[in-house]
XYZ file of C-alpha atoms in Angstrom:
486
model
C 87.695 89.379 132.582
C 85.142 86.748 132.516
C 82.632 88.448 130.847
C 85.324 88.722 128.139
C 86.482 85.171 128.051
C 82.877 84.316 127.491
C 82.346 86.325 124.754
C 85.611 84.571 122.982
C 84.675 81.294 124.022
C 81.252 81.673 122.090
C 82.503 83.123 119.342
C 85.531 80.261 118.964
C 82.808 77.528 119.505
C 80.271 79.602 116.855
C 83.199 78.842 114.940
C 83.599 75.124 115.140
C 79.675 75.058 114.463
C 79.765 76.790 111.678
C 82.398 74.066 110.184
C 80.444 71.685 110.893
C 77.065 72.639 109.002
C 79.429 73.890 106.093
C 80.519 70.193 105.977
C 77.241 68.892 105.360
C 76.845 71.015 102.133
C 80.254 70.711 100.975
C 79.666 67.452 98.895
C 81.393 68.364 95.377
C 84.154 70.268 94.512
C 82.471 73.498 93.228
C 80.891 73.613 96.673
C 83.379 72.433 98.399
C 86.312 75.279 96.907
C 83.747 78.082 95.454
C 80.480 77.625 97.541
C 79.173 76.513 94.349
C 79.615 79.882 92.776
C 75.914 80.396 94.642
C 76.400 83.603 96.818
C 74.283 86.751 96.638
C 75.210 90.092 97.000
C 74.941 90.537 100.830
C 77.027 87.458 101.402
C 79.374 88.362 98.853
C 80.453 91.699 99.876
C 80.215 90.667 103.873
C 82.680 87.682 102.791
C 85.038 90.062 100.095
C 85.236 92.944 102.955
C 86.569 90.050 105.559
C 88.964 88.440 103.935
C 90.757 91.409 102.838
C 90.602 93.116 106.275
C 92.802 90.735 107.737
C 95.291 91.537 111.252
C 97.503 93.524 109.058
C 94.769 95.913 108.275
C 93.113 95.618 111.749
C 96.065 95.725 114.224
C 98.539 97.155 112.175
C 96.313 99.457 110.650
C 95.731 101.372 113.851
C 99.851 100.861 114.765
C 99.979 102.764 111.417
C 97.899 105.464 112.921
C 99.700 105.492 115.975
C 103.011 106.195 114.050
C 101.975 108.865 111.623
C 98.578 109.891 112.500
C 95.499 109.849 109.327
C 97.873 109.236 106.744
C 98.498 105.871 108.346
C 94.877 105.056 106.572
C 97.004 104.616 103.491
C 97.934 100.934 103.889
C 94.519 99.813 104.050
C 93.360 102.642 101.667
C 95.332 100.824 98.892
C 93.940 97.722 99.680
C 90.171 99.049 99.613
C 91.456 100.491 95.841
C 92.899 97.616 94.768
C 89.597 96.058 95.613
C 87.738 98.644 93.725
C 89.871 98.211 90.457
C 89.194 94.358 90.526
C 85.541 94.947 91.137
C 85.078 97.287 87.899
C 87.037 96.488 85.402
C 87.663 92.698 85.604
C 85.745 90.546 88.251
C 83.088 89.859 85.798
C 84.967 88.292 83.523
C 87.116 86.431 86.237
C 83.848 85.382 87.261
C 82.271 84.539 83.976
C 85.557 81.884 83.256
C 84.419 79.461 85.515
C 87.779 77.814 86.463
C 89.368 77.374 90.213
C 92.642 79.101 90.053
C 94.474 82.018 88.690
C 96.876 79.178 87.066
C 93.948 77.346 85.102
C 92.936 81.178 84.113
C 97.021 81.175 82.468
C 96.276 78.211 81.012
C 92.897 79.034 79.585
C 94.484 82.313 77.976
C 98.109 81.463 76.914
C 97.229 77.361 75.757
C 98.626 75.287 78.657
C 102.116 75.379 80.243
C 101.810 78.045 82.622
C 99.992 76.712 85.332
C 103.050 74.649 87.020
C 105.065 77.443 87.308
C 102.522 80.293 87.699
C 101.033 77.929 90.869
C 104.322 77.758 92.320
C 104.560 81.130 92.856
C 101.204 82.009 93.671
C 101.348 78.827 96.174
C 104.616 80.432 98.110
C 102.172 83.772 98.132
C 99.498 82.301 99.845
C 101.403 79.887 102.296
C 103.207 83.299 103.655
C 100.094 85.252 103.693
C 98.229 82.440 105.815
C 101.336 82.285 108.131
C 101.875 86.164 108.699
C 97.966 85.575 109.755
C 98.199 82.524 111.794
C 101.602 85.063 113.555
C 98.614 87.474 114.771
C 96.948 84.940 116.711
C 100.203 85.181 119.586
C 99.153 89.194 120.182
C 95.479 88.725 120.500
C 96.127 85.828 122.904
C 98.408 87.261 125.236
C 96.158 89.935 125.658
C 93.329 87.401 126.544
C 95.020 84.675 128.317
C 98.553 85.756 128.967
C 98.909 82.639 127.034
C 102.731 81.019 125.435
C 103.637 82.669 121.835
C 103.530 78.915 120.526
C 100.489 77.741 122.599
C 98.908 80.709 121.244
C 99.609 80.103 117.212
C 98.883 76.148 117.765
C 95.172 77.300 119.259
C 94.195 80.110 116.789
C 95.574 78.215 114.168
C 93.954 74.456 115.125
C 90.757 76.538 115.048
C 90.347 77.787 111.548
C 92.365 74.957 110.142
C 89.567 72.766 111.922
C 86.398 74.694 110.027
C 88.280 74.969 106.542
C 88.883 71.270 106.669
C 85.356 70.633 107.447
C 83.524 72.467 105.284
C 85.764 74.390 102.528
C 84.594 78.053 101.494
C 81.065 77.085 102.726
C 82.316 77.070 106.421
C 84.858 79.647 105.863
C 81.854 81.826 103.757
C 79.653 81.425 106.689
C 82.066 81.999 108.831
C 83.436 85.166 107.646
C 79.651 86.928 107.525
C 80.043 86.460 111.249
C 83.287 88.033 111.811
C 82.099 91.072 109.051
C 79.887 91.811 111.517
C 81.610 91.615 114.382
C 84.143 93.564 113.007
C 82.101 95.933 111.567
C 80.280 96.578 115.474
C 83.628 96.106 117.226
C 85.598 98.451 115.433
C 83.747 100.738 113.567
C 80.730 101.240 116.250
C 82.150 100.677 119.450
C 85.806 101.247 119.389
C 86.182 104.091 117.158
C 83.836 106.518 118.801
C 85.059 104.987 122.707
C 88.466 105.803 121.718
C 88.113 109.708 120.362
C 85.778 110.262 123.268
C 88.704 109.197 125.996
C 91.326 111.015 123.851
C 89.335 113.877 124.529
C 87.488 114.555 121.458
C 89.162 115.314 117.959
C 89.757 119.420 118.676
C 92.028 117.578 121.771
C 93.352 115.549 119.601
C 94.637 118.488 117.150
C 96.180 120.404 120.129
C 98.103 117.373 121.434
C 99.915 116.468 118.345
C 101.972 117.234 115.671
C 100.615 119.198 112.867
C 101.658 116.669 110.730
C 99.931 113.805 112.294
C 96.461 115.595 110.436
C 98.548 115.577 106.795
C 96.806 113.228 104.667
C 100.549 113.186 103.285
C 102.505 112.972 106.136
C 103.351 109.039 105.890
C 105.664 110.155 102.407
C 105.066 110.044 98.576
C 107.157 106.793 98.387
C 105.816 104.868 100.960
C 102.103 105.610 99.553
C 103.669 104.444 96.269
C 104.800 101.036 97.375
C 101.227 100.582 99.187
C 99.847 100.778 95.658
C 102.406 98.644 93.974
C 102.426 96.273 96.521
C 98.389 96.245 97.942
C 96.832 98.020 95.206
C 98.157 95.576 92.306
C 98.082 92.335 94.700
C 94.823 93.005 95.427
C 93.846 92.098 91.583
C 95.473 88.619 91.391
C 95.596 86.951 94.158
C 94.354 83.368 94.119
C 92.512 84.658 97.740
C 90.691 87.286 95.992
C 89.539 85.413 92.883
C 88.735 82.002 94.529
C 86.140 84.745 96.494
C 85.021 86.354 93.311
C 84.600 82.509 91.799
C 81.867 82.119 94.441
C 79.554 84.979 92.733
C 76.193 83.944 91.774
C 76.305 85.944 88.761
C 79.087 88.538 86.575
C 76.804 91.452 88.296
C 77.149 90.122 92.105
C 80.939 89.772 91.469
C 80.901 93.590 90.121
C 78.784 95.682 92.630
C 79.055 93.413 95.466
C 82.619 93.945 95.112
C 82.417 97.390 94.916
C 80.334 97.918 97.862
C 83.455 95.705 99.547
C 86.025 98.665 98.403
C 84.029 100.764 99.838
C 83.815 99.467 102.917
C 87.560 99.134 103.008
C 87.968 102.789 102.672
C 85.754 103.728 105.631
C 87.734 100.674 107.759
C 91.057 102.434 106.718
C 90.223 105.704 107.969
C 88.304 104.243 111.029
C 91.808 102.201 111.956
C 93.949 105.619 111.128
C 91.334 107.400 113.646
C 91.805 104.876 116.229
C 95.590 105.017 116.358
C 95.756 108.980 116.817
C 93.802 108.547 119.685
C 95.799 105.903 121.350
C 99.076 108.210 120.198
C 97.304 111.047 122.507
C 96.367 108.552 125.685
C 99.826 106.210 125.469
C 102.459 108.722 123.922
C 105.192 106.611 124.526
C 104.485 102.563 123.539
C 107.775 100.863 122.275
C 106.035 99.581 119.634
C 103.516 101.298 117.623
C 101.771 97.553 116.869
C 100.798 97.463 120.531
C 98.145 100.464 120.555
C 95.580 98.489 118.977
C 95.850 95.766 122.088
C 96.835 98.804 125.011
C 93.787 101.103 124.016
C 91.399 97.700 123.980
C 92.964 96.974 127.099
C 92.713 99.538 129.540
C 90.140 101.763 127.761
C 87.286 99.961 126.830
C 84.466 97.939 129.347
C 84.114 94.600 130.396
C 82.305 92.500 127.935
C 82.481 95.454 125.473
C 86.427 94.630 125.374
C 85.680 91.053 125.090
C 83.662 91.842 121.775
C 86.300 93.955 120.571
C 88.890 91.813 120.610
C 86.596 89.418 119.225
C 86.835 91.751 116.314
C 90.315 91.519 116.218
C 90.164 87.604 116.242
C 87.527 87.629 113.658
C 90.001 89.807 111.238
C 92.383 87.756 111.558
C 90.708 84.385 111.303
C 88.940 85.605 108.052
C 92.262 86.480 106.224
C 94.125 83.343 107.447
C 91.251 80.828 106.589
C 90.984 82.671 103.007
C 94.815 82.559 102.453
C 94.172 78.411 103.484
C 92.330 77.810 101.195
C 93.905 79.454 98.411
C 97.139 77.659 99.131
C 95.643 73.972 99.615
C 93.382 74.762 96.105
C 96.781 75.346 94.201
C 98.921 72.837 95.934
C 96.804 70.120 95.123
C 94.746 71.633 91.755
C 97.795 73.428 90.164
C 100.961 71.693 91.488
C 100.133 68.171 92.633
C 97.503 66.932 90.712
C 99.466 68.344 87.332
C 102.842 66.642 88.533
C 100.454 63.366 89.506
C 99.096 63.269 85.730
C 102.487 63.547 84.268
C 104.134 60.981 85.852
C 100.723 58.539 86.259
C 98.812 59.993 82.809
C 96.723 56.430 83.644
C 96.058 57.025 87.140
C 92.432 56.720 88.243
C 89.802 59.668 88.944
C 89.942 60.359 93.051
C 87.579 61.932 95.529
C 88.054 65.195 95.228
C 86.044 66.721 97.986
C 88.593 64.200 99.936
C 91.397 65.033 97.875
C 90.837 69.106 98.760
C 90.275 68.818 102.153
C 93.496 66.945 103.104
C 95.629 69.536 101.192
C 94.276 71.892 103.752
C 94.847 69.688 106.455
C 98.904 69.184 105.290
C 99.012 72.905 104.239
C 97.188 74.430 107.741
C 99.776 71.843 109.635
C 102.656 73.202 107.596
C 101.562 76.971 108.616
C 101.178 76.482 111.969
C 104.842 74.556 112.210
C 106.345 77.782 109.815
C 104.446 80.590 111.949
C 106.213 78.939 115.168
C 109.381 79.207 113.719
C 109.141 83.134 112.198
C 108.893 85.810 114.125
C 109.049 88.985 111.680
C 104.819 89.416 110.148
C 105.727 92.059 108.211
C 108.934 90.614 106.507
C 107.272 87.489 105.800
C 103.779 89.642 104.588
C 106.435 91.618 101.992
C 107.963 88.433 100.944
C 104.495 87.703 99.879
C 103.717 90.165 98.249
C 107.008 91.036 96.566
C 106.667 87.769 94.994
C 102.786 88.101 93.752
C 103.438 91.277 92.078
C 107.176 90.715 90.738
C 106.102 87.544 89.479
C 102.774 87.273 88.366
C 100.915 90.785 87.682
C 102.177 91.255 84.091
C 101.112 87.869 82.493
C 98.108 87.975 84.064
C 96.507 91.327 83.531
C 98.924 91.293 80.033
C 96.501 87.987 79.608
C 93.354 89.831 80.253
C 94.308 93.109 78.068
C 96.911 92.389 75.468
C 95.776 90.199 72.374
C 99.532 89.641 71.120
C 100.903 88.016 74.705
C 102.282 84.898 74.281
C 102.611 81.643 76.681
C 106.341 81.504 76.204
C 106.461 85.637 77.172
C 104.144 84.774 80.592
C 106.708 81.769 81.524
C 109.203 84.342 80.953
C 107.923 86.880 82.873
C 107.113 85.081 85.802
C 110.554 83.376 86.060
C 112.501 86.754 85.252
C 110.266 88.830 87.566
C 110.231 86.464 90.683
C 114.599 85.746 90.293
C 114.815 89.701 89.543
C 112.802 89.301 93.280
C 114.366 87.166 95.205
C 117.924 88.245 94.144
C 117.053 92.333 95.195
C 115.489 91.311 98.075
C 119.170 89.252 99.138
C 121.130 92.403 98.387
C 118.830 95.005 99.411
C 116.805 93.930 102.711
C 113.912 91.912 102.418
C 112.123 95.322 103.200
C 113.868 97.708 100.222
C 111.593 99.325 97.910
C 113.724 98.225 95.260
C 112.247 94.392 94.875
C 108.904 95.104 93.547
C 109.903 98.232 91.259
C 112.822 96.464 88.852
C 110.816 93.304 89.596
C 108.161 94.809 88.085
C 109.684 96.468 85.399
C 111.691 93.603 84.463
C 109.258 91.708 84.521
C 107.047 93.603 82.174
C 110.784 93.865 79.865
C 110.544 90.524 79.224
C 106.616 89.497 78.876
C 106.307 92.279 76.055
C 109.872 90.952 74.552
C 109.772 87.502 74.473
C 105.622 87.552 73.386
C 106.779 90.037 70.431
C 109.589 87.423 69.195
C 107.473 84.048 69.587
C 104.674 82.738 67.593
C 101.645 84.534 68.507
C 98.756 82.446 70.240
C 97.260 79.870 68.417
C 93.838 81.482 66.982
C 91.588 78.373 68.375
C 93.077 79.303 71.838
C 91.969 82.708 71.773
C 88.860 81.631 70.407
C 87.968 79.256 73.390
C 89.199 82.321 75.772
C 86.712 84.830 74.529
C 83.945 82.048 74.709
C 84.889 81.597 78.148
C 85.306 85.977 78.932
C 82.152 85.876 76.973
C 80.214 83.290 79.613
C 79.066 81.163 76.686
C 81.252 78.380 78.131
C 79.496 75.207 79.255
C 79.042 75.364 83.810
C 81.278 73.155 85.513
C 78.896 71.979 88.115
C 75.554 72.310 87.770
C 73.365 71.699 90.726
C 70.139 73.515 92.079
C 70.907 74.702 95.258
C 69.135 78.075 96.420
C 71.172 81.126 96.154
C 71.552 82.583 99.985
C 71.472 86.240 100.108
């Protein structure tokens, strides 16, 4: 296994390096939060394809696969379209706004008074999506190193909280081009073909196992109907996604570079699906499904070659879990702190905010370290996540973006209806019922369109400002010539 500890080793230390030089170009807060809304296309889709192909879609993609054979694709499938519907029909005018969060975008739209409450909620989102994250780091480890749950989660987790704090979404930008390609040559070009080649080939495959392990249905109607309610939708608000598509150089980059992203999620899901039939033919009988990824890495693949594969693996996860950082620091301190601080201090004098950003990462990567320790259950916590994202904040946001007549007091009420309607189903039916996002959802939606119909519609200046904004006539926040990479 040294030949494979080496290879980790690198990479870890690549890492660090990478933190480093992000810190020295991190010196304002556009850079330090957006990368200066500066990327190209190539870094932009690398960057969009790595964050969203996190450990769930890696590891528990192919456990997925495993389970219920090519319709275990479905997970990730939803993800890749949820991707693909952002990319179209609204990143360019996310990206043409100009603003940090998805809160300020409430505030822009609805007139102020949102963003507290909306950044609550999207804050409780991205602290549990960083932690079900940070969680992965114990698997990969124990395969390495044979290495303590907790020992494992402090390491992983001390790394990419280490980089982010450096450098902001210039480290973690460079930083996830690197791990899009090594996930890209770990999974897709070495341990996809390895593992239908040792599983005999795919006409082996077929005579092995069920018929129903080949139905691009087999996983169930329902299920693939909570992937899109759940993925599908979160996938178009999340403060993760659109602090990513902030970082487009242009409307256009944020569009097609997004796009070629999606795509690339699509071929990932069915690469993962792939990859988890096989290991169903060569270890029939795992206790837990999650495992094949590790087991077929394990004993199947070469020395060094394994090393780079679970390299990938790392890489996956560190990508989602440093994005998810990020996104929660950026609306603890820009959406909940420093709106709290002005209320109580409206005198209190201008800070560093470059400073200011990178210790709410610090705190916020120390408190998700401490909270992965102390859960055990990744895809409880992952659902709680979700289930909260969607319940609570999908209607006023895309209601923001597409209906003219929504109204700041119906957004407040959908968010607070929609995430109690949450919280309360998920207490009486299992954090894990269906039920949770559907009547959160729907009640949700009851009392946006309600509430906006029986209040004062939005002041006409507001709306004015918006579509000057959705228009990109607005004035740049930061303005400051540094080359474009590509």
């Amino acid at each position: 296994m040294a030949i494979d500890y080496t290879v980790i080793v690198v990479y870890l230390a690549g890492m660090l390096a990478m933190g480093w030089w992000g810190m020295r170009r991190a010196k304002s807060k556009s850079e330090f939060l957006v990368a200066g809304r500066r990327l190209g296309p190539t870094m932009y889709s690398g960057t969009m394809a790595a964050i969203v192909l996190g450990g769930a879609s890696t590891i528990g993609g192919v456990g997925l696969g495993y389970q219920y054979g090519l319709s275990g694709a479905w997970m990730v499938v939803t993800i890749g379209l949820g991707l693909l519907a952002l990319s179209v029909f609204f990143s360019a005018r996310i990206a043409r706004l100009k603003v940090y969060t998805v809160s300020e975008m409430l505030d822009l739209r609805y007139g102020g008074r949102a963003g507290v409450i909306s950044g609550v909620v999207m804050w409780a989102y991205t602290l549990m999506l960083a932690v079900t994250s940070t969680i992965a780091y114990a698997t990969i480890f124990d395969v390495l190193f044979d290495m303590n749950r907790t020992v494992a989660i402090v390491l992983g987790g001390s790394i990419v909280v280490a980089y982010s704090t450096l450098g902001g979404m210039w480290s973690i930008t460079l930083t996830d081009m690197v791990q899009f390609v090594v996930k890209t040559v770990g999974v897709l070009l070495l341990l996809l073909p390895i593992a239908v080649v040792k599983a005999g080939g795919f006409s082996e495959m077929k005579a092995q196992l069920p018929t129903e392990y080949f139905d691009p249905l087999g996983i169930g109607g329902e299920t693939i109907f909570t992937y899109v309610l759940i993925y599908t939708f979160g996938m178009l608000i999340g403060q993760d996604i659109w602090q990513r598509v902030f970082t487009a150089r242009s409307d256009k980059t944020a569009k097609w570079g997004g796009t070629v992203a999606g795509t690339y999620c699509l071929a990932y899901a069915l690469a993962g699906a792939v990859i988890g039939t096989a290991a169903k033919v060569l270890y029939p009988k795992l206790g837990n499904a999650d495992d094949a990824f590790a087991t077929i890495v394990k004993d199947e693949l070469p020395v060094g070659v394994r090393g780079l594969v679970l390299a990938a693996a790392l890489a996956a996860v560190m990508s989602t879990s440093s994005g998810a950082l990020i996104a929660c620091a950026t609306v603890a301190n820009n959406d909940i702190w420093s709106r709290l601080r002005g209320a109580v201090r409206p005198d209190a004098e201008a800070h560093d905010e470059v400073t200011g950003n990178r210790a709410f990462i610090l705190v916020m990567g120390v408190a998700v370290i401490c909270t992965a320790i102390a859960l055990n259950n990744v895809v409880e916590a992952l659902t709680v996540a979700y289930n909260l994202l969607v319940g609570g904040l999908l209607v006023p946001i895309l209601g923001g973006l597409l209906w003219r007549r929504g109204t700041v007091q119906g957004a407040l009420a959908s968010v607070v209806v929609g995430g109690v309607a949450v919280i309360t189903l998920m207490a009486t039916h299992g954090i894990l019922a269906n039920e949770p996002v559907y009547y959160g959802l729907l009640s949700s939606l009851a009392a946006y369109i309600a509430v906006s119909l029986m209040t004062r519609p939005t002041d006409a200046a507001v709306l004015a400002a918006w579509r000057e904004r959705l228009a990109g006539r607005a004035p740049e926040l930061v303005s400051e010539p540094v080359p474009a990479p590509q």
